[in-house]
PDB file of C-alpha atoms in Angstrom:
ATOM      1  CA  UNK A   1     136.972  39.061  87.930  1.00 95.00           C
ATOM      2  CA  UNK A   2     134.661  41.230  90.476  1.00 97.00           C
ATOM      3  CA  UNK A   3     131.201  42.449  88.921  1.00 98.00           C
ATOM      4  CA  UNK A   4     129.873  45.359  90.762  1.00 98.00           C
ATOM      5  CA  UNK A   5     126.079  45.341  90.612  1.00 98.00           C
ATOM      6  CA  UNK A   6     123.130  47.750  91.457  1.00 96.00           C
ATOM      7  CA  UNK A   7     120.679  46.340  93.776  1.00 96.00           C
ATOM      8  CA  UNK A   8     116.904  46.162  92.633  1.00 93.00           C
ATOM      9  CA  UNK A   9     114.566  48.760  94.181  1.00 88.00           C
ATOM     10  CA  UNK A  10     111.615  46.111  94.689  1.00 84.00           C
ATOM     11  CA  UNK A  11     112.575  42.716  95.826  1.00 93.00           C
ATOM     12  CA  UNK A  12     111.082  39.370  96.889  1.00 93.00           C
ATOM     13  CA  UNK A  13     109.517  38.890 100.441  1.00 91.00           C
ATOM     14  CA  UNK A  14     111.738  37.267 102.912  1.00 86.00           C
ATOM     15  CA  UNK A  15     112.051  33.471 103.486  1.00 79.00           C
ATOM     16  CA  UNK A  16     110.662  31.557 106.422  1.00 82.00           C
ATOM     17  CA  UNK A  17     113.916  30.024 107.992  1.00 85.00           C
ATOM     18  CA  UNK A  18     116.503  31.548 109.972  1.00 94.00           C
ATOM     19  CA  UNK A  19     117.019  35.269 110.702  1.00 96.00           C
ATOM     20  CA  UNK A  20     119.988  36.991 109.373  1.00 96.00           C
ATOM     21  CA  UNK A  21     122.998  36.315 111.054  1.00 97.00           C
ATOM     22  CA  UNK A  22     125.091  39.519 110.370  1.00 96.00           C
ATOM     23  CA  UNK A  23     128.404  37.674 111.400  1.00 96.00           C
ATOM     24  CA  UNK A  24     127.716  34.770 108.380  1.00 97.00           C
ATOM     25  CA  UNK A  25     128.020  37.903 105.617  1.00 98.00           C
ATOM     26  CA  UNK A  26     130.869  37.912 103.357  1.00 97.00           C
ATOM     27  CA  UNK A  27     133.081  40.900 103.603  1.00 98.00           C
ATOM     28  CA  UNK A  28     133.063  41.300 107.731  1.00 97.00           C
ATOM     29  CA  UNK A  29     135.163  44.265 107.842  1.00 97.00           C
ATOM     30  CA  UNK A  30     131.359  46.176 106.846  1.00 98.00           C
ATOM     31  CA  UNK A  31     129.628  44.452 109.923  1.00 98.00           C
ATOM     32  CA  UNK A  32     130.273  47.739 112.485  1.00 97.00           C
ATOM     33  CA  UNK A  33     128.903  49.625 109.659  1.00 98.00           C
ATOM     34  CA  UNK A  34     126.153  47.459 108.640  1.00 98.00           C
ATOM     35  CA  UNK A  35     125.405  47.285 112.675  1.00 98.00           C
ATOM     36  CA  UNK A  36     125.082  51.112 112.551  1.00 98.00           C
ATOM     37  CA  UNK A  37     122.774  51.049 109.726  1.00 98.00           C
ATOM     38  CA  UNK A  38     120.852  47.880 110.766  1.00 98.00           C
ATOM     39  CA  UNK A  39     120.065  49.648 113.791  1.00 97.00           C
ATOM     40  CA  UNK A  40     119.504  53.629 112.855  1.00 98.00           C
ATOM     41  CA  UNK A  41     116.731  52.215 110.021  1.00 98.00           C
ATOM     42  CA  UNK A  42     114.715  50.269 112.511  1.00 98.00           C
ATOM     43  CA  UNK A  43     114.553  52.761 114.739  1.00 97.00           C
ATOM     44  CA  UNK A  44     113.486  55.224 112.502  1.00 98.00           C
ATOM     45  CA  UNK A  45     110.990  53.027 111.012  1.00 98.00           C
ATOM     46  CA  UNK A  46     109.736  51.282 114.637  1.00 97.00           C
ATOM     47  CA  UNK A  47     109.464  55.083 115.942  1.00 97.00           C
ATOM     48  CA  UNK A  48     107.582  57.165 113.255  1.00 95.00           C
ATOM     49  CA  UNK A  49     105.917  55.691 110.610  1.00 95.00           C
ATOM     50  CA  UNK A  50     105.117  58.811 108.353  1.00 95.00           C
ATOM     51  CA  UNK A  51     108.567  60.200 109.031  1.00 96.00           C
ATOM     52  CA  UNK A  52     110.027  57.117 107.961  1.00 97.00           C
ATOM     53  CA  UNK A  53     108.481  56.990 104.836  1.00 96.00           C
ATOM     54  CA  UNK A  54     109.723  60.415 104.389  1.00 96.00           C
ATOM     55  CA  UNK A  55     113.324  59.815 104.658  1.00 97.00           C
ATOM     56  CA  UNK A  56     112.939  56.148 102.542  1.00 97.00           C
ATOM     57  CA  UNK A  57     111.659  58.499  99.840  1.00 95.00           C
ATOM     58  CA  UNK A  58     108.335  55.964  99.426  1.00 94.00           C
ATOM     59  CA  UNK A  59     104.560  56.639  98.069  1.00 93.00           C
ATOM     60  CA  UNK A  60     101.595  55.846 100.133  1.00 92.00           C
ATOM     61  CA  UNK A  61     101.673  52.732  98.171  1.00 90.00           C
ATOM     62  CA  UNK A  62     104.758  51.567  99.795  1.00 92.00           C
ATOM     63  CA  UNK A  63     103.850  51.980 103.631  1.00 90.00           C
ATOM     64  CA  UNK A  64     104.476  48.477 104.286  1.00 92.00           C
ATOM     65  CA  UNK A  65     107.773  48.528 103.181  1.00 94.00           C
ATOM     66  CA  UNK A  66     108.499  50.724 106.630  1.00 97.00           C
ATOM     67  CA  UNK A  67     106.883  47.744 108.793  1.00 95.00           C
ATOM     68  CA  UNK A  68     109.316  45.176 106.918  1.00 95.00           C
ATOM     69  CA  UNK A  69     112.187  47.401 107.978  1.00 97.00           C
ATOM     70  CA  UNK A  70     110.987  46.929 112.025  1.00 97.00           C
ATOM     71  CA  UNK A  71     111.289  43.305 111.339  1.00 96.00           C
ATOM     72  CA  UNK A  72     114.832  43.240 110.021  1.00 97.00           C
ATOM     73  CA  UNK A  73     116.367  41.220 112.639  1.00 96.00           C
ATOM     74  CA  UNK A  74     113.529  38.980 113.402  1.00 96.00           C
ATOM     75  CA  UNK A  75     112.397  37.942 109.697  1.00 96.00           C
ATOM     76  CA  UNK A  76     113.893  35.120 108.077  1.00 96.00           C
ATOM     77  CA  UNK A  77     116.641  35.294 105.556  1.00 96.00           C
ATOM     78  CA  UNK A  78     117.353  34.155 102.042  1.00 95.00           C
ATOM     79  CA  UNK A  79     120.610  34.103  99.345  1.00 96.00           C
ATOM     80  CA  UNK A  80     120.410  38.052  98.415  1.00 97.00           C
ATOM     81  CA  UNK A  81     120.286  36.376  94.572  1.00 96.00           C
ATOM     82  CA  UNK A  82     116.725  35.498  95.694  1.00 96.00           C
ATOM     83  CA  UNK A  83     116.216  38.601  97.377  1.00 97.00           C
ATOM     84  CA  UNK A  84     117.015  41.179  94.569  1.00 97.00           C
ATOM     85  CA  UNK A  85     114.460  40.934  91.596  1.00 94.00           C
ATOM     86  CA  UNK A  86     113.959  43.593  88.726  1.00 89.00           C
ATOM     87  CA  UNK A  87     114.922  44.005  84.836  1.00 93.00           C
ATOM     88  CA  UNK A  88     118.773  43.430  85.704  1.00 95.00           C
ATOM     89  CA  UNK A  89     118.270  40.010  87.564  1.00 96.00           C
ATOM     90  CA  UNK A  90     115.401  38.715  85.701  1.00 95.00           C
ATOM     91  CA  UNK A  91     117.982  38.826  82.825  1.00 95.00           C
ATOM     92  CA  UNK A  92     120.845  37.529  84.755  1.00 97.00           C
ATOM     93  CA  UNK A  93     118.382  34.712  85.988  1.00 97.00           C
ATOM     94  CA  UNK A  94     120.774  33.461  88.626  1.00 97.00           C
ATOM     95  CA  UNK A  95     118.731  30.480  89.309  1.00 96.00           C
ATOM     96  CA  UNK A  96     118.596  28.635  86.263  1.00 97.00           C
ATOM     97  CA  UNK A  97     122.922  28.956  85.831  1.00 98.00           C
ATOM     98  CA  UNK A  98     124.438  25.444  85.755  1.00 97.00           C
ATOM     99  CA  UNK A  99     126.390  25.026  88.561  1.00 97.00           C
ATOM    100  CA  UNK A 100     129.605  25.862  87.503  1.00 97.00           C
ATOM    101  CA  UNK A 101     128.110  29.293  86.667  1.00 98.00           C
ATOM    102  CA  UNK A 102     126.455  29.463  90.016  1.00 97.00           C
ATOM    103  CA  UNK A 103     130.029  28.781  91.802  1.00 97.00           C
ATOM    104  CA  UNK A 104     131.789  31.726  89.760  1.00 97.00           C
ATOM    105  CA  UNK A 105     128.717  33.981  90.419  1.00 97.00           C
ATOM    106  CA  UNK A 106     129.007  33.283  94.241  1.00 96.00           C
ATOM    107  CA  UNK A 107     132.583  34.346  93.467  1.00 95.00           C
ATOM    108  CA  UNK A 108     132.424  37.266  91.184  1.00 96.00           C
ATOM    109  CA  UNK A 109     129.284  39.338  92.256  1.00 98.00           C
ATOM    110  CA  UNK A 110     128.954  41.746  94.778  1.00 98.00           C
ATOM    111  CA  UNK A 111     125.421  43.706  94.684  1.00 98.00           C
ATOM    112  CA  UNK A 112     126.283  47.024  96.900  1.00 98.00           C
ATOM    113  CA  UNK A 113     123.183  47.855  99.074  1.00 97.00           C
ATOM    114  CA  UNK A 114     122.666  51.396 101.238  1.00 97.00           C
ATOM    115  CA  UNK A 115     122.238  48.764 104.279  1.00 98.00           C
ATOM    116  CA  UNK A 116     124.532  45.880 103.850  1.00 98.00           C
ATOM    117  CA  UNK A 117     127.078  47.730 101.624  1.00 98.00           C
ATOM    118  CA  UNK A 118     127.767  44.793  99.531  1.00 98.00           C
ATOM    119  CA  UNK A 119     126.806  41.354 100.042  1.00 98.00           C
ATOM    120  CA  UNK A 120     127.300  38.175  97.573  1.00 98.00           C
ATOM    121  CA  UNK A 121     124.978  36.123  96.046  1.00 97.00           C
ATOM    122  CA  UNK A 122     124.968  33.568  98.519  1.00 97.00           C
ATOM    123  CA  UNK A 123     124.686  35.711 101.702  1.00 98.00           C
ATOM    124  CA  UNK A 124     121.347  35.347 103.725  1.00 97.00           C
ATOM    125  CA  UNK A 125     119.900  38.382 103.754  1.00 97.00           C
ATOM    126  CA  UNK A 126     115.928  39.992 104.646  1.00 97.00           C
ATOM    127  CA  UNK A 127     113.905  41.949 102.488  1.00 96.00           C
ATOM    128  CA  UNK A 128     114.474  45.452 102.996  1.00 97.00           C
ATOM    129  CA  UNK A 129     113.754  48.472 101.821  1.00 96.00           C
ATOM    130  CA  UNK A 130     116.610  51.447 102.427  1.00 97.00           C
ATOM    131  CA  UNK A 131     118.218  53.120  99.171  1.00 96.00           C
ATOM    132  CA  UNK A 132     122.079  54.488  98.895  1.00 97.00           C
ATOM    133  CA  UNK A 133     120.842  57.800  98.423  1.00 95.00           C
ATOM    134  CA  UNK A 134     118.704  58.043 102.225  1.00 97.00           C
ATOM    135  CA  UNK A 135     119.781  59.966 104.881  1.00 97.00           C
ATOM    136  CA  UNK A 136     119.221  58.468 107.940  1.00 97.00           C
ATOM    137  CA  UNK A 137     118.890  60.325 110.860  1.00 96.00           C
ATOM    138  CA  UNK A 138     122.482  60.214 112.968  1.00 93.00           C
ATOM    139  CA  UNK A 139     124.072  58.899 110.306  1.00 95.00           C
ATOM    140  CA  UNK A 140     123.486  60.880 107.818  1.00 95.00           C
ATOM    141  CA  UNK A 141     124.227  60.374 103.587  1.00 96.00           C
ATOM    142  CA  UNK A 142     124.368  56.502 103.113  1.00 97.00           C
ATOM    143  CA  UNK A 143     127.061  57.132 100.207  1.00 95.00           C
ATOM    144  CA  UNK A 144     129.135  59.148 102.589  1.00 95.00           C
ATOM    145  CA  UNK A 145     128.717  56.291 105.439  1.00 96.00           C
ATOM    146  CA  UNK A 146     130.263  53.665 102.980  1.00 97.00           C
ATOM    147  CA  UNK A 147     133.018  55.616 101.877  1.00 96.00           C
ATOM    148  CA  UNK A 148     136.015  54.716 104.956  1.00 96.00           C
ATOM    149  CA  UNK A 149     135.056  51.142 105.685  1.00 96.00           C
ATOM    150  CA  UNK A 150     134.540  50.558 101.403  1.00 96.00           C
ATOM    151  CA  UNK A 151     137.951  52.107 100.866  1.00 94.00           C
ATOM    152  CA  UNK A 152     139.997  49.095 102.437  1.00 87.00           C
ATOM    153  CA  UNK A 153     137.485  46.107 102.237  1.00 95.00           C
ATOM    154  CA  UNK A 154     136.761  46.731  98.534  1.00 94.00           C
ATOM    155  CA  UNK A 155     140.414  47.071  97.570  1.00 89.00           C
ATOM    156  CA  UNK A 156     140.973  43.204  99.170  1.00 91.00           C
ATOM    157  CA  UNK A 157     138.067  42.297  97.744  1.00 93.00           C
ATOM    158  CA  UNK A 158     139.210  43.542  93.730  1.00 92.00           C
ATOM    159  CA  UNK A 159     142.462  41.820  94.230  1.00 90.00           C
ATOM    160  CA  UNK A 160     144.754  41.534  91.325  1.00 90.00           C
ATOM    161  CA  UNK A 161     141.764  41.050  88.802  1.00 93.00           C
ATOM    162  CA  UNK A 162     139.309  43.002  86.389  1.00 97.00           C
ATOM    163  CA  UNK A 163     136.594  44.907  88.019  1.00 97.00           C
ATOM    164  CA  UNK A 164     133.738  45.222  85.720  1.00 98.00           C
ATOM    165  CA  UNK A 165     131.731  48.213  87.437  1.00 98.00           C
ATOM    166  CA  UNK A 166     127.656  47.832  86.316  1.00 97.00           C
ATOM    167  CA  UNK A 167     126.217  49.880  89.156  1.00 96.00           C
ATOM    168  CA  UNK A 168     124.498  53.186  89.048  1.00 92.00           C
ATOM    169  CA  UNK A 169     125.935  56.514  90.118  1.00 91.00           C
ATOM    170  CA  UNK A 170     124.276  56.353  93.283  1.00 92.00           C
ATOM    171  CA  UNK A 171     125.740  53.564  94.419  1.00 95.00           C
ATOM    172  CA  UNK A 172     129.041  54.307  92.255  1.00 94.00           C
ATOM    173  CA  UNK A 173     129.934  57.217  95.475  1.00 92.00           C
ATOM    174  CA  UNK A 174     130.028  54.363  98.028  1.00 95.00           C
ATOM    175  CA  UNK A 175     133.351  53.093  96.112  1.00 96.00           C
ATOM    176  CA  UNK A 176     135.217  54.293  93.730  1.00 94.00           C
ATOM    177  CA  UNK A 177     138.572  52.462  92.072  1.00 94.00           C
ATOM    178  CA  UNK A 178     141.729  54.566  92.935  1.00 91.00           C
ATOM    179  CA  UNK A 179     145.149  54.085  91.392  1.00 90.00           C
ATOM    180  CA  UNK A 180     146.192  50.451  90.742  1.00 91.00           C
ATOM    181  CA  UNK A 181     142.844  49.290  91.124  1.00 94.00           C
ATOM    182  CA  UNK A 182     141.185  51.874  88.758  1.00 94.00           C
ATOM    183  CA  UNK A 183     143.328  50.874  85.920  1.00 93.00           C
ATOM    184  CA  UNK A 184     141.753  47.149  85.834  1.00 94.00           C
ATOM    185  CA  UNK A 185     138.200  48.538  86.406  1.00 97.00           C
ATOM    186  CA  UNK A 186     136.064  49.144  83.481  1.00 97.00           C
ATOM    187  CA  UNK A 187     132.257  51.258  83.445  1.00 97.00           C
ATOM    188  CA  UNK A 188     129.942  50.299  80.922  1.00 96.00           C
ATOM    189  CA  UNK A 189     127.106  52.284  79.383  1.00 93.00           C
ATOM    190  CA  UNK A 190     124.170  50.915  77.172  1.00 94.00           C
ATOM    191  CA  UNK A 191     123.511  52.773  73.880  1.00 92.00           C
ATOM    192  CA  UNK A 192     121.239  52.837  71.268  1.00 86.00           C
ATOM    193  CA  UNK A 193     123.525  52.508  68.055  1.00 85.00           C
ATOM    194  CA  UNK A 194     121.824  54.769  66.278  1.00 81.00           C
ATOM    195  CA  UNK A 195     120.849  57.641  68.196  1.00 84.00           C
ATOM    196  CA  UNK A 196     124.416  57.475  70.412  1.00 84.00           C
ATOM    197  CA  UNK A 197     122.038  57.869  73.351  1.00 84.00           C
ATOM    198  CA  UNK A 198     121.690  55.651  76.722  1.00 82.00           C
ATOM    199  CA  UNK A 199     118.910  53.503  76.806  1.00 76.00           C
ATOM    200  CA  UNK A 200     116.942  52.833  80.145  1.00 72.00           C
ATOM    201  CA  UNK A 201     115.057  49.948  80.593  1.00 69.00           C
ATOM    202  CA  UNK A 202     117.045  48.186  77.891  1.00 82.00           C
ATOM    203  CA  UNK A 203     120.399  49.200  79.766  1.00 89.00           C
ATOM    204  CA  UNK A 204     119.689  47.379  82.663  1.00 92.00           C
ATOM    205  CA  UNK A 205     118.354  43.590  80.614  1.00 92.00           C
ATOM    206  CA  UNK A 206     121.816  44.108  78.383  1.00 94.00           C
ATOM    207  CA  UNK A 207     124.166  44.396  81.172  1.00 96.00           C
ATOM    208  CA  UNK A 208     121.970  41.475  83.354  1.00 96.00           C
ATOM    209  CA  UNK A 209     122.558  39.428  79.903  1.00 96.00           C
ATOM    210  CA  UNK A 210     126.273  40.534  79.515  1.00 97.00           C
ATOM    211  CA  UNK A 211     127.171  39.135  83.092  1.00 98.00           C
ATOM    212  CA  UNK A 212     124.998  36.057  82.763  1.00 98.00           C
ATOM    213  CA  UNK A 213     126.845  35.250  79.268  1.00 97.00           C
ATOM    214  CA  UNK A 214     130.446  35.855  80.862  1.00 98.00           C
ATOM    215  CA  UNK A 215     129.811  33.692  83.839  1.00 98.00           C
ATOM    216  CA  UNK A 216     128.223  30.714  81.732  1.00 97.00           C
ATOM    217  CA  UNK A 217     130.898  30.541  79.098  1.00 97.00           C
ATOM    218  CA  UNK A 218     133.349  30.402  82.074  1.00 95.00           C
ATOM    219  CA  UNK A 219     135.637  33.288  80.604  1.00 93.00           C
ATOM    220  CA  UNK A 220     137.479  35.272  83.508  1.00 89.00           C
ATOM    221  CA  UNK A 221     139.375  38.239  81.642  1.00 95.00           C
ATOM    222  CA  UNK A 222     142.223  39.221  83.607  1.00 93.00           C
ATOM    223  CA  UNK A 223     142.191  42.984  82.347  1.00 95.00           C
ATOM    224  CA  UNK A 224     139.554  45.810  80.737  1.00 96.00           C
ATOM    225  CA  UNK A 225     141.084  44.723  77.280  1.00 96.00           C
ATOM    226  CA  UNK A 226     140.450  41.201  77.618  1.00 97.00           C
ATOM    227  CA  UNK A 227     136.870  41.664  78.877  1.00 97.00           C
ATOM    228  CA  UNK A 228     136.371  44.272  75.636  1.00 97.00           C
ATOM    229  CA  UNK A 229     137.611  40.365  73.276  1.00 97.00           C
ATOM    230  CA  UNK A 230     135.189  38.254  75.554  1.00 97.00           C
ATOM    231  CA  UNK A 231     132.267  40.340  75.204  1.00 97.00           C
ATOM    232  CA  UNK A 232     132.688  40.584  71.358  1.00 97.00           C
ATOM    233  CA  UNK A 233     132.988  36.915  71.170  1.00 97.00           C
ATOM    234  CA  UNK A 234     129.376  36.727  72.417  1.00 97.00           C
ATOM    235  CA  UNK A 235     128.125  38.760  69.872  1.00 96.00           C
ATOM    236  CA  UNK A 236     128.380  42.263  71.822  1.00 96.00           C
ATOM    237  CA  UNK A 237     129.035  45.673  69.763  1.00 96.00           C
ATOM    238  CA  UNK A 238     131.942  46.866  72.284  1.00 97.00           C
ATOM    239  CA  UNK A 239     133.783  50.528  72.280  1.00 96.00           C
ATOM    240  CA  UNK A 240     136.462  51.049  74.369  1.00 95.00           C
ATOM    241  CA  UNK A 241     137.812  54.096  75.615  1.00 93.00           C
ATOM    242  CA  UNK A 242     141.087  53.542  77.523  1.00 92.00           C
ATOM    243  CA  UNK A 243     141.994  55.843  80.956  1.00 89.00           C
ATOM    244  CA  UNK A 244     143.480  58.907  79.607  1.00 84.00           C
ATOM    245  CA  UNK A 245     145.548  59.573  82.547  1.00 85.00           C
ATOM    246  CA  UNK A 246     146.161  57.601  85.710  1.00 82.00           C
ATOM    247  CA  UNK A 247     143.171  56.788  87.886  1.00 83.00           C
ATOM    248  CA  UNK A 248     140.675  56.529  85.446  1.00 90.00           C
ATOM    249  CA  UNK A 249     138.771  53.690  84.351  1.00 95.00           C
ATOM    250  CA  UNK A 250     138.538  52.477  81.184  1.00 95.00           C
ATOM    251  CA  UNK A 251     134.870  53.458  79.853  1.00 95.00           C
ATOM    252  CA  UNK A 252     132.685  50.638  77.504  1.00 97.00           C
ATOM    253  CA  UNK A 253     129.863  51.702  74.979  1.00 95.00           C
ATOM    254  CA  UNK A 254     128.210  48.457  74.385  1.00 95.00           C
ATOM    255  CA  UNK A 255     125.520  49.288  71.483  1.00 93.00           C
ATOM    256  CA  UNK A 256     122.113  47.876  70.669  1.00 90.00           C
ATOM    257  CA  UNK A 257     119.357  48.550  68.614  1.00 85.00           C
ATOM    258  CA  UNK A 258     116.523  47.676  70.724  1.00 70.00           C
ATOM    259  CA  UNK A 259     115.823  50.041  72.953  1.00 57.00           C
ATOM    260  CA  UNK A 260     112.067  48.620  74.870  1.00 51.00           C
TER     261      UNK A 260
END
């Protein structure tokens, strides 16, 4: 099973040992176009600080988020589990999974990232600050960048298994499932049960809960089916919607009530 997550918008400072060693990062066949990124967002933010903040999209507030971006290569490095914080991974809580769970999450996850394109858990990786949806100047739309080298590495990286896709549209254009692969991939959206409509907050906690239940009961479901049967065995309210023609995903509803 691969779990395609969102990364967090806010996330925790970097450590205080090494720096990131770009060559160490799972999935080399991104490392020319992580090296292009890497090195078009520190010079925009070492350059021009207001313009910076322009392209990042980021308040007044945020200005120091454009000096941690000059430091990229310099500051020190943790697991991007520690790294990525918010509603999604408080709920998936990474650090307190037993250590079988730990050793199918360093397996299964893959956070996608408008700099790294996807790391895993376990790759060392600064604090950052640099959204799929920036343009940065000679490179242009991040989605658009990720697109060719995504296409192959991604494909490898799904091999013969389910791909349970949890990330937002955003990063959804960097990858998207085609043919084979699209037919073992399954989307899920959070609803409230009543109302039929997607819940915000809430949507995030449910699907950091979903993954974090899947990966400590050790279940692996080979197909979208057999995800749908291991999701209502922990208690979910599932609907499935199988791929009306080919190259389509199959589409979950999981329902709650709460909606805070």
């Amino acid at each position: 099973m691969l779990v395609l997550l969102p990364p967090s918008e806010g996330k925790a400072s970097s450590g205080r040992g090494a720096p990131l060693k770009l060559e160490s990062l799972s999935l080399p066949g991104l490392n020319e176009s992580r090296e292009a990124v890497l090195d078009a967002l520190v010079e925009l933010c070492a350059a021009d600080e207001e313009k910076a903040r322009e392209v990042l999209g980021l308040s007044e507030g945020l200005r120091g988020e454009v000096a941690k971006n000059v430091e990229l290569r310099t500051a020190g490095a943790r697991p991007a589990g520690e790294i990525y914080t918010g509603v999604l991974y408080d709920a998936l809580d990474l650090a307190s999974l037993d250590a079988a769970a730990k050793r199918r999450a360093g397996r299964s996850l893959l956070v996608f990232s408008g700099l790294w394109g996807a790391v895993r858990p376990t790759d060392r990786i600064p604090s950052y600050r640099c959204s799929m949806g920036v343009r940065l100047p000679g490179l242009g739309a991040l989605g658009t960048h990720w697109r060719t080298p995504m296409a192959s590495v991604l494909g490898e990286a799904a091999g013969n298994g389910l791909v349970l896709d949890l990330r937002s549209s955003a990063y959804a254009a960097a990858w998207k499932p085609k043919g084979e692969v699209a037919r073992r991939t399954a989307t899920v959206r959070v609803l409230h049960a009543p109302t039929r409509k997607v819940v915000s907050h809430f949507n995030k906690a449910t699907k950091g809960r979903m993954v974090r239940g899947l990966l400590s009961a050790g279940v692996s479901p080979k197909s979208p089916a057999e995800l749908v049967e291991a999701l209502r065995e922990l208690g979910y309210v599932v609907e499935a919607e199988a791929p009306a023609k080919a190259g389509q995903s199959w589409a979950l509803d999981v329902l709650v009530d709460e909606i805070h």
